[in-house]
Tab-separated table of C-alpha atoms in Angstrom:
chain	number	residue	atom	x	y	z
A	1	UNK	CA	118.131	107.848	99.128
A	2	UNK	CA	118.915	106.670	95.618
A	3	UNK	CA	121.943	105.461	95.919
A	4	UNK	CA	121.317	103.835	99.450
A	5	UNK	CA	118.027	101.937	98.044
A	6	UNK	CA	119.830	100.370	95.123
A	7	UNK	CA	122.502	99.517	97.378
A	8	UNK	CA	119.944	98.067	99.123
A	9	UNK	CA	118.808	95.910	96.920
A	10	UNK	CA	121.742	94.355	95.188
A	11	UNK	CA	122.527	93.489	98.862
A	12	UNK	CA	119.105	91.679	99.394
A	13	UNK	CA	119.552	90.212	95.804
A	14	UNK	CA	123.181	88.867	96.169
A	15	UNK	CA	121.446	86.931	99.537
A	16	UNK	CA	118.398	85.761	98.969
A	17	UNK	CA	116.411	83.408	101.523
A	18	UNK	CA	113.775	80.687	101.002
A	19	UNK	CA	110.149	80.940	102.124
A	20	UNK	CA	109.662	81.043	105.585
A	21	UNK	CA	113.807	81.620	106.428
A	22	UNK	CA	114.077	85.658	105.303
A	23	UNK	CA	115.312	85.636	108.961
A	24	UNK	CA	119.115	87.897	107.528
A	25	UNK	CA	116.471	89.580	105.504
A	26	UNK	CA	113.809	90.600	108.230
A	27	UNK	CA	117.258	91.619	110.443
A	28	UNK	CA	118.184	93.599	107.603
A	29	UNK	CA	114.476	95.961	107.503
A	30	UNK	CA	114.347	95.569	111.049
A	31	UNK	CA	117.786	97.191	111.679
A	32	UNK	CA	117.385	100.058	109.100
A	33	UNK	CA	113.867	101.232	110.088
A	34	UNK	CA	115.460	101.362	113.827
A	35	UNK	CA	118.326	103.695	112.418
A	36	UNK	CA	115.318	106.149	111.561
A	37	UNK	CA	113.500	106.106	114.589
A	38	UNK	CA	110.794	103.706	113.658
A	39	UNK	CA	110.003	100.389	116.195
A	40	UNK	CA	109.277	97.880	114.028
A	41	UNK	CA	107.629	94.467	115.817
A	42	UNK	CA	108.878	90.714	113.850
A	43	UNK	CA	106.193	89.067	113.281
A	44	UNK	CA	105.579	85.340	114.717
A	45	UNK	CA	107.833	83.127	113.434
A	46	UNK	CA	110.711	84.621	113.274
A	47	UNK	CA	110.661	86.171	109.563
A	48	UNK	CA	108.625	89.306	108.549
A	49	UNK	CA	107.491	92.386	110.290
A	50	UNK	CA	105.378	94.939	110.425
A	51	UNK	CA	105.486	98.968	111.467
A	52	UNK	CA	103.600	101.642	111.972
A	53	UNK	CA	104.000	105.155	111.383
A	54	UNK	CA	102.167	107.964	113.195
A	55	UNK	CA	99.786	108.066	116.056
A	56	UNK	CA	96.481	105.743	115.782
A	57	UNK	CA	93.742	108.022	114.425
A	58	UNK	CA	89.986	107.169	114.089
A	59	UNK	CA	90.151	106.674	110.340
A	60	UNK	CA	92.211	103.802	110.602
A	61	UNK	CA	95.453	102.928	108.951
A	62	UNK	CA	96.769	103.094	105.529
A	63	UNK	CA	98.760	99.500	105.180
A	64	UNK	CA	101.549	99.219	102.456
A	65	UNK	CA	102.857	95.422	101.860
A	66	UNK	CA	105.999	93.750	100.292
A	67	UNK	CA	107.074	90.597	100.114
A	68	UNK	CA	110.517	89.196	101.473
A	69	UNK	CA	111.081	85.234	99.908
A	70	UNK	CA	113.608	84.553	96.814
A	71	UNK	CA	112.793	81.409	94.591
A	72	UNK	CA	114.918	77.972	94.397
A	73	UNK	CA	116.320	78.878	90.892
A	74	UNK	CA	119.310	79.471	90.139
A	75	UNK	CA	120.568	82.924	89.098
A	76	UNK	CA	122.512	83.163	85.434
A	77	UNK	CA	123.099	86.117	85.302
A	78	UNK	CA	126.213	88.525	84.894
A	79	UNK	CA	125.820	91.292	87.084
A	80	UNK	CA	127.639	92.068	90.682
A	81	UNK	CA	124.818	91.620	92.288
A	82	UNK	CA	124.361	87.942	91.605
A	83	UNK	CA	123.331	85.542	94.070
A	84	UNK	CA	125.929	84.146	96.233
A	85	UNK	CA	123.761	81.406	97.209
A	86	UNK	CA	123.511	78.255	94.612
A	87	UNK	CA	120.014	77.535	93.750
A	88	UNK	CA	118.178	80.337	95.057
A	89	UNK	CA	117.226	83.746	93.134
A	90	UNK	CA	115.343	87.002	93.479
A	91	UNK	CA	113.471	85.748	90.076
A	92	UNK	CA	110.053	87.544	90.914
A	93	UNK	CA	111.311	90.619	91.980
A	94	UNK	CA	110.671	90.756	96.032
A	95	UNK	CA	114.043	92.600	96.792
A	96	UNK	CA	112.489	95.248	94.724
A	97	UNK	CA	109.289	95.060	96.588
A	98	UNK	CA	111.329	95.202	99.801
A	99	UNK	CA	113.391	97.675	98.973
A	100	UNK	CA	110.531	100.348	97.507
A	101	UNK	CA	108.681	99.308	100.878
A	102	UNK	CA	111.419	100.308	103.180
A	103	UNK	CA	112.252	103.613	101.274
A	104	UNK	CA	108.850	104.612	101.798
A	105	UNK	CA	108.562	104.383	104.999
A	106	UNK	CA	112.526	106.283	105.105
A	107	UNK	CA	110.194	108.911	103.830
A	108	UNK	CA	106.933	108.796	105.367
A	109	UNK	CA	108.811	108.882	108.632
A	110	UNK	CA	110.219	112.135	107.895
A	111	UNK	CA	107.265	113.610	106.981
A	112	UNK	CA	105.557	112.388	110.374
A	113	UNK	CA	108.699	114.201	112.439
A	114	UNK	CA	108.135	117.234	110.174
A	115	UNK	CA	104.120	117.176	111.473
A	116	UNK	CA	103.307	116.465	107.543
A	117	UNK	CA	101.882	113.148	107.428
A	118	UNK	CA	98.319	113.247	106.815
A	119	UNK	CA	97.379	110.013	108.411
A	120	UNK	CA	98.979	107.280	110.235
A	121	UNK	CA	100.340	103.800	107.887
A	122	UNK	CA	101.393	100.583	108.437
A	123	UNK	CA	104.892	99.021	106.709
A	124	UNK	CA	103.708	95.366	106.396
A	125	UNK	CA	106.664	93.135	105.214
A	126	UNK	CA	105.361	89.899	104.572
A	127	UNK	CA	106.991	85.672	104.690
A	128	UNK	CA	106.390	83.212	102.383
A	129	UNK	CA	104.727	84.646	99.494
A	130	UNK	CA	106.011	82.022	96.968
A	131	UNK	CA	104.345	79.147	99.174
A	132	UNK	CA	101.144	77.556	99.299
A	133	UNK	CA	98.495	79.470	100.643
A	134	UNK	CA	101.199	82.110	101.071
A	135	UNK	CA	102.337	83.920	104.010
A	136	UNK	CA	99.813	86.550	104.023
A	137	UNK	CA	97.003	84.449	106.096
A	138	UNK	CA	99.621	84.204	108.923
A	139	UNK	CA	100.462	87.918	108.870
A	140	UNK	CA	96.424	88.405	109.148
A	141	UNK	CA	96.403	85.636	112.138
A	142	UNK	CA	98.861	87.932	113.229
A	143	UNK	CA	96.541	91.281	113.658
A	144	UNK	CA	98.578	93.062	110.649
A	145	UNK	CA	95.497	94.072	109.569
A	146	UNK	CA	93.614	95.779	112.571
A	147	UNK	CA	92.696	99.130	112.849
A	148	UNK	CA	93.544	99.094	108.986
A	149	UNK	CA	90.825	100.845	106.417
A	150	UNK	CA	93.128	100.050	103.194
A	151	UNK	CA	96.173	98.094	101.959
A	152	UNK	CA	98.474	98.270	98.608
A	153	UNK	CA	100.856	96.434	96.968
A	154	UNK	CA	103.090	96.729	93.706
A	155	UNK	CA	104.651	93.857	91.881
A	156	UNK	CA	107.158	93.853	89.447
A	157	UNK	CA	106.215	93.026	85.822
A	158	UNK	CA	108.680	92.683	83.114
A	159	UNK	CA	106.059	93.428	80.380
A	160	UNK	CA	105.790	97.409	81.754
A	161	UNK	CA	108.475	99.918	81.174
A	162	UNK	CA	109.972	101.558	83.629
A	163	UNK	CA	108.736	104.810	84.763
A	164	UNK	CA	105.114	103.114	84.072
A	165	UNK	CA	102.813	101.226	86.075
A	166	UNK	CA	99.814	99.087	85.100
A	167	UNK	CA	96.167	99.173	86.398
A	168	UNK	CA	93.014	97.137	86.783
A	169	UNK	CA	89.656	97.109	88.271
A	170	UNK	CA	88.344	93.972	89.540
A	171	UNK	CA	91.034	90.701	89.631
A	172	UNK	CA	93.965	91.222	88.324
A	173	UNK	CA	95.530	87.680	89.352
A	174	UNK	CA	94.465	84.752	89.412
A	175	UNK	CA	93.342	82.036	91.538
A	176	UNK	CA	96.162	79.371	91.798
A	177	UNK	CA	95.156	75.999	93.612
A	178	UNK	CA	97.339	72.359	93.835
A	179	UNK	CA	96.266	69.040	92.730
A	180	UNK	CA	97.437	65.937	93.641
A	181	UNK	CA	96.332	62.260	92.216
A	182	UNK	CA	97.962	58.780	93.835
A	183	UNK	CA	95.886	55.729	91.689
A	184	UNK	CA	96.460	52.711	93.218
A	185	UNK	CA	95.645	49.112	91.415
A	186	UNK	CA	96.201	45.611	90.735
A	187	UNK	CA	99.078	45.455	88.617
A	188	UNK	CA	100.530	42.539	86.768
A	189	UNK	CA	101.887	41.743	83.149
A	190	UNK	CA	101.155	44.006	79.975
A	191	UNK	CA	100.059	40.810	78.290
A	192	UNK	CA	97.182	40.221	80.112
A	193	UNK	CA	95.683	44.231	80.767
A	194	UNK	CA	91.761	42.546	81.488
A	195	UNK	CA	93.621	41.057	84.641
A	196	UNK	CA	94.263	44.342	86.022
A	197	UNK	CA	93.940	47.982	86.949
A	198	UNK	CA	95.724	49.983	83.772
A	199	UNK	CA	96.870	52.936	85.794
A	200	UNK	CA	98.802	54.592	82.957
A	201	UNK	CA	96.127	54.269	80.615
A	202	UNK	CA	93.942	55.360	83.974
A	203	UNK	CA	96.063	58.177	84.420
A	204	UNK	CA	96.439	59.311	80.844
A	205	UNK	CA	93.109	59.635	80.273
A	206	UNK	CA	93.139	61.852	83.575
A	207	UNK	CA	95.580	63.778	82.119
A	208	UNK	CA	93.668	64.639	79.278
A	209	UNK	CA	89.881	64.127	80.100
A	210	UNK	CA	89.725	66.091	83.589
A	211	UNK	CA	90.974	69.795	82.007
A	212	UNK	CA	88.461	68.635	78.831
A	213	UNK	CA	85.484	67.912	80.690
A	214	UNK	CA	86.083	71.271	83.039
A	215	UNK	CA	85.464	73.336	79.995
A	216	UNK	CA	81.847	72.236	79.175
A	217	UNK	CA	81.035	71.941	82.882
A	218	UNK	CA	82.214	75.750	84.404
A	219	UNK	CA	81.570	78.944	82.337
A	220	UNK	CA	84.203	79.869	80.016
A	221	UNK	CA	84.078	83.554	81.097
A	222	UNK	CA	85.697	82.120	84.753
A	223	UNK	CA	88.861	80.723	82.962
A	224	UNK	CA	88.891	77.329	84.980
A	225	UNK	CA	91.996	75.773	83.472
A	226	UNK	CA	94.094	72.519	85.120
A	227	UNK	CA	97.777	72.405	83.799
A	228	UNK	CA	99.790	68.797	84.872
A	229	UNK	CA	102.979	69.249	85.755
A	230	UNK	CA	104.467	65.896	86.542
A	231	UNK	CA	102.938	62.359	85.473
A	232	UNK	CA	104.302	58.804	87.327
A	233	UNK	CA	103.595	55.392	86.625
A	234	UNK	CA	105.874	52.368	86.743
A	235	UNK	CA	109.548	51.812	85.696
A	236	UNK	CA	109.175	49.107	83.053
A	237	UNK	CA	107.838	48.664	79.534
A	238	UNK	CA	106.152	44.401	80.496
A	239	UNK	CA	104.628	45.285	83.293
A	240	UNK	CA	101.669	46.878	84.252
A	241	UNK	CA	102.357	49.117	87.678
A	242	UNK	CA	100.511	49.335	91.211
A	243	UNK	CA	100.732	52.647	91.419
A	244	UNK	CA	100.898	56.000	89.946
A	245	UNK	CA	100.663	60.259	90.493
A	246	UNK	CA	99.188	63.058	88.927
A	247	UNK	CA	99.925	66.954	89.992
A	248	UNK	CA	99.501	70.041	88.975
A	249	UNK	CA	97.432	73.321	89.314
A	250	UNK	CA	94.212	74.322	89.127
A	251	UNK	CA	93.672	78.205	87.925
A	252	UNK	CA	90.310	80.630	87.962
A	253	UNK	CA	90.317	83.906	87.073
A	254	UNK	CA	86.852	84.125	88.541
A	255	UNK	CA	85.954	84.287	92.561
A	256	UNK	CA	83.060	82.101	92.797
A	257	UNK	CA	83.502	79.399	90.015
A	258	UNK	CA	86.707	78.997	92.273
A	259	UNK	CA	84.709	78.538	95.349
A	260	UNK	CA	83.297	76.110	93.480
A	261	UNK	CA	85.998	74.351	91.993
A	262	UNK	CA	86.855	71.735	94.231
A	263	UNK	CA	83.430	69.335	94.424
A	264	UNK	CA	83.605	69.708	90.726
A	265	UNK	CA	87.167	68.543	90.266
A	266	UNK	CA	86.433	66.083	93.182
A	267	UNK	CA	83.365	64.691	90.787
A	268	UNK	CA	84.784	64.402	87.339
A	269	UNK	CA	87.877	62.647	88.803
A	270	UNK	CA	85.847	59.894	90.496
A	271	UNK	CA	83.527	59.331	86.768
A	272	UNK	CA	86.723	58.913	85.077
A	273	UNK	CA	89.006	56.866	87.633
A	274	UNK	CA	85.942	54.733	88.119
A	275	UNK	CA	85.657	53.946	84.595
A	276	UNK	CA	89.204	52.140	84.698
A	277	UNK	CA	88.526	50.498	88.488
A	278	UNK	CA	91.296	52.829	89.569
A	279	UNK	CA	91.421	53.374	93.193
A	280	UNK	CA	91.886	57.128	93.457
A	281	UNK	CA	92.942	59.468	95.992
A	282	UNK	CA	92.496	63.090	95.445
A	283	UNK	CA	94.752	66.111	97.418
A	284	UNK	CA	93.202	69.244	96.391
A	285	UNK	CA	95.287	71.733	98.362
A	286	UNK	CA	93.896	75.318	98.182
A	287	UNK	CA	96.513	77.917	97.134
A	288	UNK	CA	95.158	81.915	96.782
A	289	UNK	CA	92.098	83.102	95.699
A	290	UNK	CA	91.815	85.474	92.494
A	291	UNK	CA	93.125	89.368	93.865
A	292	UNK	CA	90.607	91.689	93.086
A	293	UNK	CA	91.492	95.593	92.966
A	294	UNK	CA	88.311	97.474	94.828
A	295	UNK	CA	87.526	100.533	92.122
A	296	UNK	CA	88.041	103.051	94.632
A	297	UNK	CA	91.484	101.519	95.773
A	298	UNK	CA	92.867	101.234	91.811
A	299	UNK	CA	92.126	105.280	91.376
A	300	UNK	CA	94.283	106.144	94.123
A	301	UNK	CA	97.088	104.395	93.037
A	302	UNK	CA	95.859	106.098	89.472
A	303	UNK	CA	95.895	109.463	91.262
A	304	UNK	CA	99.310	108.990	93.137
A	305	UNK	CA	101.017	107.925	90.054
A	306	UNK	CA	99.486	110.602	87.139
A	307	UNK	CA	100.407	113.556	89.796
A	308	UNK	CA	104.061	112.705	89.573
A	309	UNK	CA	104.433	110.989	86.383
A	310	UNK	CA	101.400	112.123	84.346
A	311	UNK	CA	98.702	110.068	82.772
A	312	UNK	CA	101.271	108.607	80.035
A	313	UNK	CA	102.719	106.578	83.100
A	314	UNK	CA	99.817	104.324	83.919
A	315	UNK	CA	98.427	101.665	81.184
A	316	UNK	CA	95.612	99.376	81.338
A	317	UNK	CA	96.895	95.322	82.437
A	318	UNK	CA	95.276	92.528	82.081
A	319	UNK	CA	94.440	89.676	84.762
A	320	UNK	CA	97.381	87.263	84.865
A	321	UNK	CA	96.886	83.338	85.892
A	322	UNK	CA	99.328	83.660	87.775
A	323	UNK	CA	98.492	83.424	91.654
A	324	UNK	CA	98.935	86.183	94.550
A	325	UNK	CA	98.479	85.485	98.280
A	326	UNK	CA	98.011	89.899	98.427
A	327	UNK	CA	94.603	88.227	97.394
A	328	UNK	CA	94.497	87.714	101.369
A	329	UNK	CA	94.179	90.772	102.466
A	330	UNK	CA	91.494	91.777	100.341
A	331	UNK	CA	89.328	89.413	101.651
A	332	UNK	CA	89.293	91.726	104.530
A	333	UNK	CA	89.802	95.042	103.823
A	334	UNK	CA	89.196	96.825	100.591
A	335	UNK	CA	92.692	97.543	98.652
A	336	UNK	CA	94.385	97.012	95.056
A	337	UNK	CA	98.141	96.126	94.126
A	338	UNK	CA	99.782	97.321	90.673
A	339	UNK	CA	102.289	96.344	88.506
A	340	UNK	CA	105.238	98.000	88.484
A	341	UNK	CA	107.162	98.511	85.390
A	342	UNK	CA	110.730	97.221	85.275
A	343	UNK	CA	111.932	96.616	81.655
A	344	UNK	CA	114.548	99.141	81.445
A	345	UNK	CA	113.064	101.687	77.853
A	346	UNK	CA	114.426	100.309	74.339
A	347	UNK	CA	114.700	96.957	75.688
A	348	UNK	CA	112.304	94.166	73.099
A	349	UNK	CA	113.841	91.078	74.832
A	350	UNK	CA	110.515	89.079	75.763
A	351	UNK	CA	111.243	88.224	79.468
A	352	UNK	CA	109.580	86.818	82.285
A	353	UNK	CA	109.183	86.194	86.113
A	354	UNK	CA	110.269	83.582	87.606
A	355	UNK	CA	113.039	82.871	85.043
A	356	UNK	CA	117.018	82.647	86.163
A	357	UNK	CA	117.889	85.825	84.179
A	358	UNK	CA	114.965	88.011	85.557
A	359	UNK	CA	116.448	91.347	86.852
A	360	UNK	CA	115.021	95.160	86.734
A	361	UNK	CA	115.359	98.607	85.909
A	362	UNK	CA	116.076	100.183	89.066
A	363	UNK	CA	114.798	103.388	88.139
A	364	UNK	CA	111.496	101.479	88.923
A	365	UNK	CA	112.970	101.308	92.890
A	366	UNK	CA	111.659	105.409	92.680
A	367	UNK	CA	109.140	104.835	90.695
A	368	UNK	CA	107.437	102.496	93.313
A	369	UNK	CA	108.507	104.708	96.396
A	370	UNK	CA	106.372	107.994	94.433
A	371	UNK	CA	103.711	105.769	94.134
A	372	UNK	CA	103.398	104.628	97.676
A	373	UNK	CA	103.923	107.697	99.058
A	374	UNK	CA	101.995	110.002	97.190
A	375	UNK	CA	99.182	107.186	97.840
A	376	UNK	CA	99.491	108.165	101.348
A	377	UNK	CA	99.820	111.737	100.728
A	378	UNK	CA	96.950	112.184	98.384
A	379	UNK	CA	94.421	109.621	100.448
């Protein structure tokens, strides 16, 4: 199916859809699964779907998950399958994830028809991974984990060579939350700052002091960090504004520290803002917890990969500061996520996700299908 799957991936790449708008993508996956004799079920909201292969068994199903959504990024590549939608692109590899899961489902369905499928499987095509707190929460509420014993996923990694995967027991991604601060106070003439609430100074202090204070209030091994992405305050050089905003992300390597982060962040913000008599409204939006790979599930992925490609095809990988809503599934059932190598052999350029020139070595699709089918056959 190599040619078919590459063509399917390129079609998805040409027609990217943003989070919770993946109607055409959902329809294409559904049509191909139905053509293979399967009975997929579209999830509530009309995007994403779930499909069972094989009858229920007492031991429960193995679930395999992929995400469908693209990003609001302009595709900068000069390839025939470049995005046809301005300002949207599959710049994170979700088109590859979807194609890998589709191919795996087609292989597993054929094995089931031959009586060679060792245990039942559930395919989970999930929408809205790219928005916090992630579409995984909606999928869990829709019952995709009912009767599931373990769940597996993969994610493209341009740092790993195609033909290999990266694995790590324990946390493999980090928690990611959003933080918005809105500051208000009486402004005034910049010649008389003592008669005002100097929101520019207050905002600047929060921008610098909050990350610094947290490094002394939290165990450094927890990796709690705040990085600001937006600061807005004022419109004139001689006017102290009445309103300011500060927005960024809170990331954390450690699950326990992530649970404690909101209270600690609120406490420090209140202390700094009060020094400048600024009224501060805090909007702390929970994103996703760290994705924590369960050891036994991680070794199942390792066994599947080495059985097909050898020991050299698995490399250790570090914990990323990126967020991944696959973590919500792992709060319910054991499982693991693998990093799928997509860098062409010999390519020495530094590449990353969420960039307009992101692309993959399409040989990684074969590897992903072999990994998913292998973990089912060896389970």
